[in-house]
């Protein structure tokens, strides 16, 4: 089940440094939300705060609320591991476990959650997840080979298969195509469009065309200067952001009159 995300008054810190300030945003279920903006403006930091990956860095913390379908992810007694289970993450560089087979890569998360499954159910899950990542036909005859033997684009789809195998509700993608060639990039974009039927997807991208092509809504992050916290400047339907943004800073960034 795709879930809605409501973020209110979110400040994100690394030690004493406030990296992101005052984010308020509501992300609709079964949609793709793109986060754009210059490097260092807090997009990836914000993305990682949505599944509590941010706090694996020593001294990192947040203030404010991230609520998914009524549950405050930072509420007392909430287990961050459970949060990361329901909110999957795909990183910038494909990171399949290099010593594991394609099959074992897909079920790694499920095994980590110590879910006891029969071999037949596990086989079904692998097939379903690889089909979900549009990778099944390319790898079905070599499931026992190492995942690291695949091309970059295939490895990234393998990582997506691994993320969706645990059946999360939200899928976060941090520049999932920046290390890929144009053909692999289009394959991942097509895949995102299919996956949004089942998941709430949030992507960070530096590729404006990609944001315009795949996302339903777009958030523009910016910062006033080095050492200043990043802020969400504008959040609107993608079509509006790219054709008629409300903020001059958004327009300047999108049209390249920036910096």
Tab-separated table of C-alpha atoms in Angstrom:
chain	number	residue	atom	x	y	z
A	1	UNK	CA	0.000	0.000	0.000
A	2	UNK	CA	1.421	3.339	-1.018
A	3	UNK	CA	1.430	5.860	1.805
A	4	UNK	CA	1.142	9.620	2.124
A	5	UNK	CA	4.011	11.518	3.749
A	6	UNK	CA	3.483	14.724	5.729
A	7	UNK	CA	6.551	16.658	6.826
A	8	UNK	CA	6.166	19.629	9.152
A	9	UNK	CA	8.711	22.142	10.464
A	10	UNK	CA	11.606	19.793	9.773
A	11	UNK	CA	15.100	20.979	10.693
A	12	UNK	CA	18.023	18.632	10.055
A	13	UNK	CA	21.363	18.927	11.837
A	14	UNK	CA	24.861	17.532	11.570
A	15	UNK	CA	26.148	18.245	15.058
A	16	UNK	CA	25.631	21.989	15.565
A	17	UNK	CA	25.356	22.702	11.847
A	18	UNK	CA	21.799	23.128	10.605
A	19	UNK	CA	21.840	21.605	7.103
A	20	UNK	CA	18.137	21.925	6.283
A	21	UNK	CA	15.613	24.315	7.792
A	22	UNK	CA	11.862	24.519	8.108
A	23	UNK	CA	10.635	22.027	5.513
A	24	UNK	CA	6.864	21.649	5.207
A	25	UNK	CA	5.666	19.315	2.491
A	26	UNK	CA	2.909	16.770	1.807
A	27	UNK	CA	3.735	13.985	-0.612
A	28	UNK	CA	0.791	12.182	-2.173
A	29	UNK	CA	0.631	8.397	-2.389
A	30	UNK	CA	1.124	6.719	-5.769
A	31	UNK	CA	3.004	9.669	-7.179
A	32	UNK	CA	6.563	10.572	-8.080
A	33	UNK	CA	7.932	13.631	-6.323
A	34	UNK	CA	11.199	15.052	-7.669
A	35	UNK	CA	13.538	17.150	-5.539
A	36	UNK	CA	15.753	19.507	-7.527
A	37	UNK	CA	18.230	22.250	-6.671
A	38	UNK	CA	21.951	23.028	-6.671
A	39	UNK	CA	24.499	20.738	-5.021
A	40	UNK	CA	24.790	21.126	-1.261
A	41	UNK	CA	21.303	22.520	-0.723
A	42	UNK	CA	20.056	19.614	1.403
A	43	UNK	CA	18.019	17.529	-1.069
A	44	UNK	CA	19.746	14.234	-0.298
A	45	UNK	CA	19.924	15.048	3.413
A	46	UNK	CA	16.165	15.674	3.390
A	47	UNK	CA	15.569	12.462	1.420
A	48	UNK	CA	17.571	10.431	3.945
A	49	UNK	CA	15.615	11.929	6.819
A	50	UNK	CA	12.447	10.348	5.390
A	51	UNK	CA	13.618	6.852	6.308
A	52	UNK	CA	15.938	7.757	9.190
A	53	UNK	CA	19.077	6.950	7.209
A	54	UNK	CA	20.313	10.425	8.107
A	55	UNK	CA	20.911	9.549	11.731
A	56	UNK	CA	23.360	6.737	11.000
A	57	UNK	CA	25.882	9.592	10.742
A	58	UNK	CA	27.229	10.407	14.243
A	59	UNK	CA	25.843	13.673	15.600
A	60	UNK	CA	23.067	13.820	13.004
A	61	UNK	CA	19.544	14.534	14.234
A	62	UNK	CA	16.275	16.119	13.215
A	63	UNK	CA	13.676	18.346	14.829
A	64	UNK	CA	10.116	18.444	13.555
A	65	UNK	CA	7.797	15.761	12.239
A	66	UNK	CA	7.736	13.185	9.464
A	67	UNK	CA	4.353	11.478	9.510
A	68	UNK	CA	3.396	8.567	7.285
A	69	UNK	CA	-0.289	7.727	7.405
A	70	UNK	CA	-0.610	9.056	10.935
A	71	UNK	CA	2.588	7.568	12.370
A	72	UNK	CA	5.343	10.001	13.366
A	73	UNK	CA	8.530	8.273	12.227
A	74	UNK	CA	10.532	10.137	14.888
A	75	UNK	CA	7.995	9.489	17.655
A	76	UNK	CA	9.012	7.900	20.950
A	77	UNK	CA	9.458	4.152	20.720
A	78	UNK	CA	9.606	4.021	16.910
A	79	UNK	CA	12.305	1.596	15.744
A	80	UNK	CA	14.409	3.119	12.926
A	81	UNK	CA	14.967	-0.362	11.480
A	82	UNK	CA	11.206	-0.763	11.064
A	83	UNK	CA	11.067	2.636	9.404
A	84	UNK	CA	13.761	1.632	6.897
A	85	UNK	CA	11.860	-1.565	6.210
A	86	UNK	CA	8.742	0.291	5.132
A	87	UNK	CA	10.647	3.003	3.279
A	88	UNK	CA	13.082	1.555	0.752
A	89	UNK	CA	16.113	3.386	-0.615
A	90	UNK	CA	17.982	3.213	-3.911
A	91	UNK	CA	21.321	5.007	-4.010
A	92	UNK	CA	23.211	6.979	-6.612
A	93	UNK	CA	25.678	4.244	-7.443
A	94	UNK	CA	24.306	0.755	-7.938
A	95	UNK	CA	25.369	-1.210	-4.854
A	96	UNK	CA	24.497	-4.888	-5.239
A	97	UNK	CA	26.257	-7.053	-2.672
A	98	UNK	CA	29.269	-8.085	-4.774
A	99	UNK	CA	29.803	-11.579	-3.390
A	100	UNK	CA	26.112	-12.510	-3.609
A	101	UNK	CA	24.299	-14.038	-6.524
A	102	UNK	CA	21.530	-12.152	-8.292
A	103	UNK	CA	19.021	-14.359	-6.472
A	104	UNK	CA	20.573	-13.731	-3.047
A	105	UNK	CA	20.749	-9.990	-3.707
A	106	UNK	CA	17.003	-9.838	-4.276
A	107	UNK	CA	16.125	-11.710	-1.078
A	108	UNK	CA	18.843	-10.130	1.104
A	109	UNK	CA	16.443	-7.742	2.816
A	110	UNK	CA	13.803	-10.394	3.350
A	111	UNK	CA	16.381	-12.703	4.954
A	112	UNK	CA	17.669	-9.826	7.073
A	113	UNK	CA	14.151	-9.359	8.409
A	114	UNK	CA	14.397	-13.073	9.335
A	115	UNK	CA	11.221	-13.804	7.421
A	116	UNK	CA	10.937	-17.587	7.230
A	117	UNK	CA	9.889	-18.576	3.741
A	118	UNK	CA	9.662	-21.810	1.824
A	119	UNK	CA	11.980	-22.122	-1.145
A	120	UNK	CA	9.021	-21.983	-3.550
A	121	UNK	CA	7.732	-18.766	-1.975
A	122	UNK	CA	11.254	-17.311	-2.116
A	123	UNK	CA	11.511	-18.276	-5.806
A	124	UNK	CA	8.178	-16.565	-6.483
A	125	UNK	CA	9.327	-13.457	-4.638
A	126	UNK	CA	12.561	-13.297	-6.666
A	127	UNK	CA	10.671	-13.653	-9.927
A	128	UNK	CA	8.024	-11.102	-8.921
A	129	UNK	CA	10.616	-8.554	-7.743
A	130	UNK	CA	12.817	-8.942	-10.820
A	131	UNK	CA	9.767	-8.648	-13.057
A	132	UNK	CA	8.780	-5.572	-11.064
A	133	UNK	CA	12.215	-4.125	-11.819
A	134	UNK	CA	12.003	-5.109	-15.511
A	135	UNK	CA	15.036	-7.336	-15.140
A	136	UNK	CA	13.625	-10.858	-15.106
A	137	UNK	CA	13.989	-11.653	-18.803
A	138	UNK	CA	17.616	-10.542	-18.816
A	139	UNK	CA	18.752	-12.566	-15.799
A	140	UNK	CA	16.343	-15.480	-15.343
A	141	UNK	CA	18.894	-17.987	-16.716
A	142	UNK	CA	21.746	-16.802	-14.494
A	143	UNK	CA	20.216	-16.157	-11.082
A	144	UNK	CA	23.125	-17.884	-9.354
A	145	UNK	CA	25.762	-15.661	-10.933
A	146	UNK	CA	27.155	-12.661	-8.997
A	147	UNK	CA	25.101	-9.470	-9.168
A	148	UNK	CA	28.331	-7.562	-9.715
A	149	UNK	CA	28.637	-9.175	-13.177
A	150	UNK	CA	25.697	-7.167	-14.515
A	151	UNK	CA	25.977	-3.871	-16.390
A	152	UNK	CA	25.509	-0.625	-14.438
A	153	UNK	CA	21.922	-0.181	-15.551
A	154	UNK	CA	21.105	-3.791	-14.725
A	155	UNK	CA	22.781	-3.476	-11.327
A	156	UNK	CA	20.633	-0.443	-10.545
A	157	UNK	CA	17.486	-2.380	-11.511
A	158	UNK	CA	18.726	-5.244	-9.320
A	159	UNK	CA	18.978	-2.773	-6.426
A	160	UNK	CA	15.410	-1.661	-7.156
A	161	UNK	CA	14.300	-5.319	-7.162
A	162	UNK	CA	16.035	-5.755	-3.792
A	163	UNK	CA	14.288	-2.659	-2.427
A	164	UNK	CA	10.809	-3.712	-3.580
A	165	UNK	CA	11.203	-7.351	-2.473
A	166	UNK	CA	10.575	-6.358	1.149
A	167	UNK	CA	7.334	-4.689	-0.027
A	168	UNK	CA	7.954	-1.199	1.309
A	169	UNK	CA	5.316	1.508	1.106
A	170	UNK	CA	7.640	4.269	-0.040
A	171	UNK	CA	10.638	4.161	-2.373
A	172	UNK	CA	13.335	6.831	-2.064
A	173	UNK	CA	15.812	7.249	-4.920
A	174	UNK	CA	18.903	9.424	-4.562
A	175	UNK	CA	19.999	10.380	-8.091
A	176	UNK	CA	19.348	6.816	-9.277
A	177	UNK	CA	20.498	7.500	-12.847
A	178	UNK	CA	23.486	9.796	-12.399
A	179	UNK	CA	25.973	6.959	-12.934
A	180	UNK	CA	24.076	5.479	-15.897
A	181	UNK	CA	24.103	5.925	-19.665
A	182	UNK	CA	21.056	7.467	-21.440
A	183	UNK	CA	19.508	4.126	-22.447
A	184	UNK	CA	19.717	2.717	-18.918
A	185	UNK	CA	18.405	6.030	-17.609
A	186	UNK	CA	15.284	5.779	-19.778
A	187	UNK	CA	14.786	2.175	-18.615
A	188	UNK	CA	14.869	3.316	-14.976
A	189	UNK	CA	12.512	6.216	-15.742
A	190	UNK	CA	10.009	3.876	-17.415
A	191	UNK	CA	10.322	1.611	-14.411
A	192	UNK	CA	9.609	4.467	-11.976
A	193	UNK	CA	6.458	5.309	-13.905
A	194	UNK	CA	5.278	1.700	-13.564
A	195	UNK	CA	6.237	1.448	-9.883
A	196	UNK	CA	4.278	4.555	-8.878
A	197	UNK	CA	1.103	2.491	-9.327
A	198	UNK	CA	2.223	0.623	-6.200
A	199	UNK	CA	4.539	2.932	-4.280
A	200	UNK	CA	4.991	6.520	-3.234
A	201	UNK	CA	8.270	7.518	-4.901
A	202	UNK	CA	10.559	10.427	-4.014
A	203	UNK	CA	13.628	11.076	-6.179
A	204	UNK	CA	16.515	13.500	-5.948
A	205	UNK	CA	17.764	14.436	-9.415
A	206	UNK	CA	20.084	16.978	-11.005
A	207	UNK	CA	18.563	16.150	-14.373
A	208	UNK	CA	15.823	18.707	-15.046
A	209	UNK	CA	14.508	16.801	-18.033
A	210	UNK	CA	14.173	13.740	-15.858
A	211	UNK	CA	12.204	15.638	-13.228
A	212	UNK	CA	9.952	17.040	-15.955
A	213	UNK	CA	9.478	13.611	-17.570
A	214	UNK	CA	8.742	11.395	-14.598
A	215	UNK	CA	7.469	13.401	-11.657
A	216	UNK	CA	3.999	14.499	-10.635
A	217	UNK	CA	5.220	17.162	-8.198
A	218	UNK	CA	8.550	18.925	-7.873
A	219	UNK	CA	10.224	20.552	-4.878
A	220	UNK	CA	12.974	23.107	-5.433
A	221	UNK	CA	15.605	23.381	-2.683
A	222	UNK	CA	18.076	26.228	-2.437
A	223	UNK	CA	20.360	27.942	0.062
A	224	UNK	CA	21.283	31.588	0.548
A	225	UNK	CA	24.995	30.932	0.717
A	226	UNK	CA	27.711	28.525	1.812
A	227	UNK	CA	27.214	27.488	5.420
A	228	UNK	CA	23.534	28.466	5.324
A	229	UNK	CA	20.818	25.836	5.756
A	230	UNK	CA	19.018	24.514	2.689
A	231	UNK	CA	15.336	25.376	2.366
A	232	UNK	CA	12.431	24.139	0.317
A	233	UNK	CA	11.733	27.235	-1.801
A	234	UNK	CA	8.796	25.963	-3.814
A	235	UNK	CA	6.720	22.807	-4.077
A	236	UNK	CA	4.150	22.540	-6.834
A	237	UNK	CA	2.845	20.278	-9.596
A	238	UNK	CA	5.774	19.602	-11.934
A	239	UNK	CA	4.020	21.192	-14.891
A	240	UNK	CA	3.622	24.440	-12.959
A	241	UNK	CA	7.213	24.432	-11.661
A	242	UNK	CA	8.575	24.093	-15.191
A	243	UNK	CA	6.152	26.401	-16.990
A	244	UNK	CA	5.053	29.012	-14.476
A	245	UNK	CA	6.930	28.810	-11.137
A	246	UNK	CA	5.803	31.028	-8.275
A	247	UNK	CA	9.302	31.954	-7.111
A	248	UNK	CA	11.862	33.854	-9.150
A	249	UNK	CA	14.655	31.671	-7.697
A	250	UNK	CA	12.935	28.560	-9.103
A	251	UNK	CA	12.660	30.141	-12.527
A	252	UNK	CA	16.312	31.238	-12.455
A	253	UNK	CA	17.478	27.755	-11.529
A	254	UNK	CA	15.360	25.987	-14.137
A	255	UNK	CA	16.329	28.363	-16.922
A	256	UNK	CA	20.018	28.174	-15.997
A	257	UNK	CA	20.305	31.827	-14.901
A	258	UNK	CA	21.768	30.797	-11.641
A	259	UNK	CA	24.778	31.086	-9.403
